[in-house]
Amino acid sequence: MTSRGPAAYLQDTVLTTRVGSVLRWARKNSLWPMPFGTACCAIELMATMASRFDLARFGSEVLRFSPRQSDLMIVAGRVSIKMMPVLIQIWEQMPEPKWSIAMGACASCGGVFDTYTLIQGVDRFIPVDVYVPGCPPRPEQLIDGILKVQKFIEEGKQEASARGAPRQRPLWATTRQV
Amino acid sequence: MPDATQTALIQKLSAKIGGHLLATATGPDMAILTAKPDSVYALLRTLRDDLDLKFGYLIDLTAVDYLNFPERYAGRFAVVYHLHSFTLSDRIRVQVFLPAESPALASAADLWGNAAWLEREVFDLYGIRFTGHPDLRRILMPDDYPGHPLRKDYPLRGRGERERFDQVTT
Ligand code: SF4
């Protein structure tokens, strides 16, 4: 240091950046998922978390079962009409900023279950950032979805909930105790 | 259970409760009793309490909708009880046929505790009412759900979320 002077030393050791991008960098690498696992896709979600695929490599290993501590909702499985108010309530309890992934055909569009009891895609009731297709999606696909969310965060792209994506709900979902 | 054993059991049962029965038959797995709808409660109580029988365990209580079934039965719906006796180490099936119009049957909830929830399920999905049930509410579908989806005339598609919540779907 002494030979090259303080200015050169600072250039070598100090990184100049913006607060925003540091925040985004930290946020993107510490997504805490809320597992809303209601059916078979949740098994694949567990596989993604387990040692072979090891989502910890991407900083998302801390599955939080309290919505207040998580910022990424992974809807893995079918959601029935009776479950939908619960889904909405858990989503609204998550602090912002928050992102959501619809994992699998059922969560994205109802899948093959166009029946009397299942909702035809969670995006009708909560905003969805990334859809992961498949029945069930392989862990690699889910990891790709999470990496897409990370990319959105890095680029500073607004999350779906802030863009005012559909948040409609039937009247009884707001009035009923769940 | 071989046919001979089933026949012996049916003979034994007919002697005790023949008055409550419309028909008996042997089945591939267990003996089948067809009961009169009016006296099914008395029949079940005898099956449970008679010291020679002691069918103390209700394995299952469910229903069948025979609408458009090729064979004709005594009614559109059948409520089916599966009973197990630890004394005889034997099982029987009791079925009761009910008409298509406002089907109703006496509740067995005070004979076997688990019948309470099973009858709620049958009520929820088939619309069969159980008189004397302590708490006959829907158990699987939402409380405000219209219709009984396991009836055979319930459409496979067309009464789901899209149709019921058209104000929120796109
Ligand atoms: S998409 Fe397939 S694997 Fe996933 S919940 Fe639906 S049926 Fe199950």
Tab-separated table of C-alpha atoms and ligand atoms in Angstrom:
chain	number	residue	atom	x	y	z
A	1	MET	CA	0.000	0.000	0.000
A	2	THR	CA	2.693	2.358	0.977
A	3	SER	CA	4.456	2.132	-2.333
A	4	ARG	CA	1.338	2.705	-4.495
A	5	GLY	CA	-0.471	5.281	-2.406
A	6	PRO	CA	-3.927	5.401	-0.818
A	7	ALA	CA	-5.881	6.017	-4.015
A	8	ALA	CA	-4.576	2.851	-5.660
A	9	TYR	CA	-5.234	0.908	-2.487
A	10	LEU	CA	-8.857	2.007	-2.413
A	11	GLN	CA	-9.266	1.091	-6.061
A	12	ASP	CA	-8.130	-2.442	-5.328
A	13	THR	CA	-10.160	-3.058	-2.194
A	14	VAL	CA	-13.338	-1.006	-2.325
A	15	LEU	CA	-16.226	-1.853	-4.607
A	16	THR	CA	-18.486	1.006	-5.552
A	17	THR	CA	-22.086	0.125	-6.283
A	18	ARG	CA	-25.603	1.269	-5.532
A	19	VAL	CA	-27.533	0.460	-2.419
A	20	GLY	CA	-30.367	-0.840	-4.562
A	21	SER	CA	-28.308	-3.404	-6.353
A	22	VAL	CA	-26.715	-4.639	-3.139
A	23	LEU	CA	-30.187	-5.051	-1.684
A	24	ARG	CA	-31.378	-6.872	-4.769
A	25	TRP	CA	-28.308	-9.097	-4.713
A	26	ALA	CA	-28.949	-10.011	-1.093
A	27	ARG	CA	-32.652	-10.514	-1.668
A	28	LYS	CA	-32.214	-12.698	-4.703
A	29	ASN	CA	-29.818	-15.044	-2.961
A	30	SER	CA	-31.880	-15.508	0.150
A	31	LEU	CA	-35.382	-16.257	-1.092
A	32	TRP	CA	-37.290	-18.003	1.658
A	33	PRO	CA	-40.007	-20.128	0.115
A	34	MET	CA	-43.418	-20.711	1.619
A	35	PRO	CA	-44.358	-24.258	0.525
A	36	PHE	CA	-48.053	-24.388	-0.281
A	37	GLY	CA	-47.901	-28.076	-1.078
A	38	THR	CA	-51.345	-29.590	-1.508
A	39	ALA	CA	-50.761	-32.586	-3.758
A	40	CYS	CA	-48.257	-34.709	-5.642
A	41	CYS	CA	-46.165	-31.739	-6.840
A	42	ALA	CA	-45.177	-31.146	-3.231
A	43	ILE	CA	-43.289	-34.448	-3.303
A	44	GLU	CA	-41.170	-33.112	-6.108
A	45	LEU	CA	-40.752	-29.884	-4.171
A	46	MET	CA	-39.358	-31.945	-1.299
A	47	ALA	CA	-36.988	-33.675	-3.702
A	48	THR	CA	-35.804	-30.261	-4.840
A	49	MET	CA	-35.018	-29.364	-1.265
A	50	ALA	CA	-33.279	-32.646	-0.477
A	51	SER	CA	-29.637	-33.446	-0.907
A	52	ARG	CA	-29.570	-34.610	-4.521
A	53	PHE	CA	-30.851	-31.370	-5.991
A	54	ASP	CA	-30.063	-29.224	-2.965
A	55	LEU	CA	-31.800	-25.931	-3.403
A	56	ALA	CA	-29.443	-24.547	-0.751
A	57	ARG	CA	-26.997	-23.990	-3.584
A	58	PHE	CA	-29.263	-21.133	-4.658
A	59	GLY	CA	-29.915	-19.773	-1.195
A	60	SER	CA	-33.522	-20.969	-0.977
A	61	GLU	CA	-33.237	-23.866	1.406
A	62	VAL	CA	-35.067	-22.230	4.290
A	63	LEU	CA	-38.627	-23.394	3.833
A	64	ARG	CA	-40.716	-21.236	6.105
A	65	PHE	CA	-44.026	-22.584	7.262
A	66	SER	CA	-44.944	-19.186	8.602
A	67	PRO	CA	-46.013	-16.878	5.798
A	68	ARG	CA	-44.739	-13.896	7.769
A	69	GLN	CA	-41.172	-15.093	7.359
A	70	SER	CA	-41.219	-15.973	3.688
A	71	ASP	CA	-41.097	-14.049	0.455
A	72	LEU	CA	-41.623	-16.692	-2.229
A	73	MET	CA	-44.794	-18.699	-2.358
A	74	ILE	CA	-44.516	-22.012	-4.218
A	75	VAL	CA	-48.002	-23.333	-4.923
A	76	ALA	CA	-47.299	-27.014	-5.506
A	77	GLY	CA	-50.442	-28.969	-6.230
A	78	ARG	CA	-54.149	-28.760	-6.724
A	79	VAL	CA	-56.110	-26.112	-4.859
A	80	SER	CA	-59.762	-26.811	-4.213
A	81	ILE	CA	-62.472	-24.215	-3.992
A	82	LYS	CA	-62.629	-24.828	-0.272
A	83	MET	CA	-58.880	-24.324	0.091
A	84	MET	CA	-58.774	-21.145	-1.970
A	85	PRO	CA	-59.651	-18.721	0.884
A	86	VAL	CA	-56.776	-20.257	2.856
A	87	LEU	CA	-54.426	-19.713	-0.074
A	88	ILE	CA	-55.500	-16.080	-0.353
A	89	GLN	CA	-55.143	-15.495	3.364
A	90	ILE	CA	-51.656	-17.006	3.508
A	91	TRP	CA	-50.607	-14.992	0.476
A	92	GLU	CA	-51.834	-11.786	2.060
A	93	GLN	CA	-49.987	-12.535	5.276
A	94	MET	CA	-46.648	-12.640	3.463
A	95	PRO	CA	-44.718	-9.375	3.769
A	96	GLU	CA	-43.841	-7.484	0.606
A	97	PRO	CA	-41.911	-7.682	-1.621
A	98	LYS	CA	-43.072	-11.196	-2.443
A	99	TRP	CA	-43.051	-13.476	-5.430
A	100	SER	CA	-44.972	-16.574	-6.318
A	101	ILE	CA	-44.417	-19.658	-8.436
A	102	ALA	CA	-47.262	-21.810	-9.727
A	103	MET	CA	-45.637	-25.228	-9.798
A	104	GLY	CA	-47.166	-27.854	-12.060
A	105	ALA	CA	-50.107	-28.029	-14.397
A	106	CYS	CA	-52.701	-28.028	-11.624
A	107	ALA	CA	-51.544	-24.866	-9.933
A	108	SER	CA	-51.056	-23.138	-13.281
A	109	CYS	CA	-54.330	-24.006	-14.988
A	110	GLY	CA	-56.202	-26.756	-13.159
A	111	GLY	CA	-54.470	-29.465	-15.162
A	112	VAL	CA	-56.674	-32.368	-16.101
A	113	PHE	CA	-58.991	-31.657	-13.187
A	114	ASP	CA	-61.661	-29.518	-14.800
A	115	THR	CA	-64.103	-30.663	-12.149
A	116	TYR	CA	-66.640	-29.346	-9.715
A	117	THR	CA	-64.160	-28.834	-6.946
A	118	LEU	CA	-60.824	-27.465	-8.179
A	119	ILE	CA	-59.894	-23.916	-9.053
A	120	GLN	CA	-58.622	-23.584	-12.593
A	121	GLY	CA	-55.274	-21.991	-11.915
A	122	VAL	CA	-54.209	-20.065	-8.850
A	123	ASP	CA	-53.531	-16.969	-10.959
A	124	ARG	CA	-57.218	-16.212	-10.788
A	125	PHE	CA	-56.867	-15.478	-7.099
A	126	ILE	CA	-53.253	-14.577	-6.385
A	127	PRO	CA	-50.696	-12.934	-8.701
A	128	VAL	CA	-48.202	-15.381	-10.175
A	129	ASP	CA	-44.686	-14.492	-11.315
A	130	VAL	CA	-43.460	-17.767	-12.797
A	131	TYR	CA	-45.362	-20.787	-14.069
A	132	VAL	CA	-43.472	-24.067	-13.992
A	133	PRO	CA	-45.123	-26.539	-16.371
A	134	GLY	CA	-45.083	-30.290	-15.891
A	135	CYS	CA	-46.975	-33.007	-14.099
A	136	PRO	CA	-45.045	-32.952	-11.890
A	137	PRO	CA	-42.182	-30.700	-12.982
A	138	ARG	CA	-38.777	-32.197	-12.423
A	139	PRO	CA	-36.666	-30.561	-9.719
A	140	GLU	CA	-34.482	-29.042	-12.415
A	141	GLN	CA	-37.532	-27.261	-13.799
A	142	LEU	CA	-38.440	-25.880	-10.392
A	143	ILE	CA	-34.858	-24.752	-9.867
A	144	ASP	CA	-35.066	-23.039	-13.249
A	145	GLY	CA	-38.243	-21.307	-12.085
A	146	ILE	CA	-36.551	-20.089	-8.935
A	147	LEU	CA	-33.600	-18.875	-10.981
A	148	LYS	CA	-36.082	-16.939	-13.144
A	149	VAL	CA	-37.440	-15.277	-10.027
A	150	GLN	CA	-33.879	-14.459	-9.013
A	151	LYS	CA	-33.325	-12.938	-12.432
A	152	PHE	CA	-36.438	-10.791	-12.062
A	153	ILE	CA	-35.162	-9.557	-8.715
A	154	GLU	CA	-31.698	-8.852	-10.083
A	155	GLU	CA	-33.106	-6.881	-12.986
A	156	GLY	CA	-35.336	-4.959	-10.631
A	157	LYS	CA	-38.434	-6.161	-12.458
A	158	GLN	CA	-41.589	-5.469	-10.532
A	159	GLU	CA	-43.167	-8.501	-8.959
A	160	ALA	CA	-46.576	-9.568	-10.148
A	161	SER	CA	-48.247	-8.500	-6.913
A	162	ALA	CA	-46.968	-4.938	-7.359
A	163	ARG	CA	-48.073	-4.838	-10.992
A	164	GLY	CA	-51.647	-5.238	-9.918
A	165	ALA	CA	-52.110	-8.646	-11.445
A	166	PRO	CA	-55.562	-10.164	-10.863
A	167	ARG	CA	-56.454	-10.353	-7.222
A	168	GLN	CA	-60.118	-10.913	-7.630
A	169	ARG	CA	-61.897	-13.073	-5.204
A	170	PRO	CA	-65.429	-14.249	-4.677
A	171	LEU	CA	-67.328	-12.276	-2.124
A	172	TRP	CA	-67.634	-15.142	0.298
A	173	ALA	CA	-63.859	-15.584	0.444
A	174	THR	CA	-63.560	-12.182	2.091
A	175	THR	CA	-66.406	-12.558	4.522
A	176	ARG	CA	-65.918	-16.125	5.632
A	177	GLN	CA	-63.788	-17.161	8.560
A	178	VAL	CA	-61.098	-19.594	7.476
B	1	MET	CA	-65.092	-66.409	2.594
B	2	PRO	CA	-66.279	-69.642	0.895
B	3	ASP	CA	-69.918	-69.931	-0.111
B	4	ALA	CA	-70.668	-72.654	2.447
B	5	THR	CA	-69.561	-70.435	5.312
B	6	GLN	CA	-71.586	-67.560	3.915
B	7	THR	CA	-74.670	-69.741	3.626
B	8	ALA	CA	-74.281	-70.942	7.196
B	9	LEU	CA	-73.980	-67.359	8.408
B	10	ILE	CA	-77.001	-66.289	6.371
B	11	GLN	CA	-79.060	-69.103	7.892
B	12	LYS	CA	-77.992	-68.094	11.361
B	13	LEU	CA	-78.831	-64.448	10.684
B	14	SER	CA	-82.174	-65.196	9.031
B	15	ALA	CA	-83.315	-67.009	12.146
B	16	LYS	CA	-82.659	-63.925	14.247
B	17	ILE	CA	-83.431	-60.995	11.962
B	18	GLY	CA	-85.268	-62.486	9.025
B	19	GLY	CA	-88.175	-60.119	9.601
B	20	HIS	CA	-86.050	-57.104	8.719
B	21	LEU	CA	-84.677	-58.573	5.506
B	22	LEU	CA	-85.897	-58.383	1.931
B	23	ALA	CA	-83.313	-60.711	0.474
B	24	THR	CA	-80.034	-62.436	1.182
B	25	ALA	CA	-77.258	-63.475	-1.154
B	26	THR	CA	-73.744	-64.765	-1.167
B	27	GLY	CA	-71.117	-62.458	-2.583
B	28	PRO	CA	-67.593	-62.833	-3.875
B	29	ASP	CA	-66.202	-61.617	-0.575
B	30	MET	CA	-68.928	-61.686	2.066
B	31	ALA	CA	-72.612	-62.375	2.624
B	32	ILE	CA	-75.031	-59.673	1.481
B	33	LEU	CA	-78.217	-58.763	3.334
B	34	THR	CA	-80.783	-56.494	1.738
B	35	ALA	CA	-82.678	-54.733	4.502
B	36	LYS	CA	-86.041	-53.009	4.600
B	37	PRO	CA	-85.503	-49.249	4.763
B	38	ASP	CA	-87.936	-48.795	7.647
B	39	SER	CA	-86.328	-51.234	10.026
B	40	VAL	CA	-82.656	-50.807	9.190
B	41	TYR	CA	-81.917	-49.236	12.554
B	42	ALA	CA	-83.413	-52.149	14.473
B	43	LEU	CA	-81.538	-54.551	12.216
B	44	LEU	CA	-78.207	-52.861	12.762
B	45	ARG	CA	-78.769	-52.668	16.505
B	46	THR	CA	-79.455	-56.381	16.655
B	47	LEU	CA	-76.384	-57.139	14.575
B	48	ARG	CA	-74.284	-55.041	16.909
B	49	ASP	CA	-75.726	-56.143	20.243
B	50	ASP	CA	-76.756	-59.784	19.790
B	51	LEU	CA	-74.346	-61.831	21.869
B	52	ASP	CA	-73.970	-64.484	19.172
B	53	LEU	CA	-73.223	-61.958	16.449
B	54	LYS	CA	-71.567	-58.874	17.934
B	55	PHE	CA	-70.883	-57.032	14.705
B	56	GLY	CA	-69.254	-54.307	16.771
B	57	TYR	CA	-67.145	-52.702	14.107
B	58	LEU	CA	-68.513	-50.561	11.274
B	59	ILE	CA	-65.840	-50.866	8.612
B	60	ASP	CA	-67.485	-48.622	6.075
B	61	LEU	CA	-70.697	-46.827	5.327
B	62	THR	CA	-71.146	-45.602	1.799
B	63	ALA	CA	-73.711	-45.265	-0.949
B	64	VAL	CA	-74.184	-46.236	-4.572
B	65	ASP	CA	-76.219	-44.450	-7.217
B	66	TYR	CA	-77.732	-47.037	-9.590
B	67	LEU	CA	-79.098	-44.491	-12.068
B	68	ASN	CA	-78.973	-45.938	-15.613
B	69	PHE	CA	-77.553	-49.162	-14.240
B	70	PRO	CA	-78.429	-52.061	-16.585
B	71	GLU	CA	-79.850	-54.155	-13.747
B	72	ARG	CA	-82.985	-52.929	-12.025
B	73	TYR	CA	-82.929	-52.603	-8.272
B	74	ALA	CA	-85.520	-51.785	-5.662
B	75	GLY	CA	-84.510	-48.139	-5.653
B	76	ARG	CA	-82.125	-45.691	-7.228
B	77	PHE	CA	-79.781	-45.340	-4.270
B	78	ALA	CA	-78.273	-48.005	-2.064
B	79	VAL	CA	-76.729	-47.249	1.295
B	80	VAL	CA	-74.168	-49.938	2.092
B	81	TYR	CA	-72.854	-50.908	5.522
B	82	HIS	CA	-69.858	-53.164	5.947
B	83	LEU	CA	-69.724	-54.772	9.368
B	84	HIS	CA	-67.093	-56.858	11.072
B	85	SER	CA	-67.577	-59.174	14.024
B	86	PHE	CA	-64.552	-59.954	16.127
B	87	THR	CA	-66.514	-62.731	17.838
B	88	LEU	CA	-67.301	-64.560	14.587
B	89	SER	CA	-64.261	-63.202	12.806
B	90	ASP	CA	-66.611	-62.573	9.927
B	91	ARG	CA	-67.909	-59.770	7.786
B	92	ILE	CA	-71.263	-58.953	6.255
B	93	ARG	CA	-72.578	-56.341	3.909
B	94	VAL	CA	-75.963	-54.756	4.569
B	95	GLN	CA	-77.555	-52.785	1.783
B	96	VAL	CA	-80.686	-50.668	1.793
B	97	PHE	CA	-82.348	-49.378	-1.354
B	98	LEU	CA	-83.824	-45.899	-1.324
B	99	PRO	CA	-86.035	-44.084	-3.836
B	100	ALA	CA	-84.814	-41.295	-6.088
B	101	GLU	CA	-87.129	-38.724	-4.504
B	102	SER	CA	-85.818	-37.291	-1.211
B	103	PRO	CA	-83.995	-40.405	-0.004
B	104	ALA	CA	-83.769	-40.665	3.775
B	105	LEU	CA	-82.716	-43.270	6.283
B	106	ALA	CA	-82.374	-43.633	10.055
B	107	SER	CA	-78.961	-42.595	11.301
B	108	ALA	CA	-76.634	-45.184	12.814
B	109	ALA	CA	-74.499	-42.535	14.491
B	110	ASP	CA	-75.461	-43.638	17.990
B	111	LEU	CA	-74.610	-47.271	17.232
B	112	TRP	CA	-71.122	-46.658	15.873
B	113	GLY	CA	-69.382	-43.337	16.471
B	114	ASN	CA	-67.625	-43.376	13.126
B	115	ALA	CA	-70.971	-43.512	11.340
B	116	ALA	CA	-71.452	-39.825	12.120
B	117	TRP	CA	-68.785	-38.631	9.711
B	118	LEU	CA	-69.452	-41.355	7.140
B	119	GLU	CA	-73.117	-40.346	7.034
B	120	ARG	CA	-72.115	-36.726	6.638
B	121	GLU	CA	-70.023	-37.755	3.637
B	122	VAL	CA	-72.899	-39.724	2.102
B	123	PHE	CA	-75.189	-36.768	2.697
B	124	ASP	CA	-72.672	-34.364	1.173
B	125	LEU	CA	-71.995	-36.324	-1.994
B	126	TYR	CA	-75.325	-38.142	-2.575
B	127	GLY	CA	-77.882	-36.007	-0.788
B	128	ILE	CA	-79.234	-38.871	1.295
B	129	ARG	CA	-80.570	-37.520	4.581
B	130	PHE	CA	-80.029	-39.417	7.819
B	131	THR	CA	-82.793	-38.738	10.292
B	132	GLY	CA	-81.661	-38.477	13.866
B	133	HIS	CA	-78.114	-37.574	12.920
B	134	PRO	CA	-76.633	-35.234	15.552
B	135	ASP	CA	-74.942	-32.849	13.097
B	136	LEU	CA	-75.828	-33.428	9.452
B	137	ARG	CA	-73.657	-30.868	7.668
B	138	ARG	CA	-71.518	-31.157	4.557
B	139	ILE	CA	-68.119	-32.576	5.332
B	140	LEU	CA	-66.062	-32.246	2.142
B	141	MET	CA	-67.664	-29.614	-0.066
B	142	PRO	CA	-68.024	-25.967	0.989
B	143	ASP	CA	-71.115	-25.303	3.093
B	144	ASP	CA	-72.754	-23.197	0.383
B	145	TYR	CA	-72.150	-25.770	-2.335
B	146	PRO	CA	-75.167	-26.476	-4.536
B	147	GLY	CA	-75.879	-30.083	-5.452
B	148	HIS	CA	-74.446	-33.472	-4.647
B	149	PRO	CA	-71.561	-34.231	-6.993
B	150	LEU	CA	-71.332	-38.028	-6.780
B	151	ARG	CA	-74.857	-38.505	-8.113
B	152	LYS	CA	-74.694	-40.022	-11.563
B	153	ASP	CA	-76.754	-37.245	-13.123
B	154	TYR	CA	-74.292	-34.608	-11.911
B	155	PRO	CA	-72.406	-33.300	-14.955
B	156	LEU	CA	-68.710	-34.156	-15.154
B	157	ARG	CA	-67.907	-30.659	-16.375
B	158	GLY	CA	-69.709	-27.383	-16.326
B	159	ARG	CA	-70.311	-26.762	-12.637
B	160	GLY	CA	-66.778	-25.993	-11.518
B	161	GLU	CA	-64.977	-22.866	-10.466
B	162	ARG	CA	-65.354	-21.128	-13.851
B	163	GLU	CA	-69.103	-21.438	-13.752
B	164	ARG	CA	-69.607	-20.743	-10.090
B	165	PHE	CA	-67.358	-17.705	-9.841
B	166	ASP	CA	-67.895	-16.139	-13.242
B	167	GLN	CA	-67.473	-12.703	-11.728
B	168	VAL	CA	-63.837	-13.425	-10.926
B	169	THR	CA	-62.688	-15.565	-13.825
B	170	THR	CA	-61.276	-14.237	-17.036
C	1	SF4	S1	-49.486	-31.106	-11.850
C	1	SF4	FE1	-49.495	-33.345	-11.746
C	1	SF4	S2	-48.023	-33.804	-10.116
C	1	SF4	FE2	-48.607	-31.660	-9.883
C	1	SF4	S3	-50.316	-31.627	-8.456
C	1	SF4	FE3	-51.160	-31.718	-10.507
C	1	SF4	S4	-51.479	-33.906	-10.891
C	1	SF4	FE4	-50.045	-33.731	-9.168
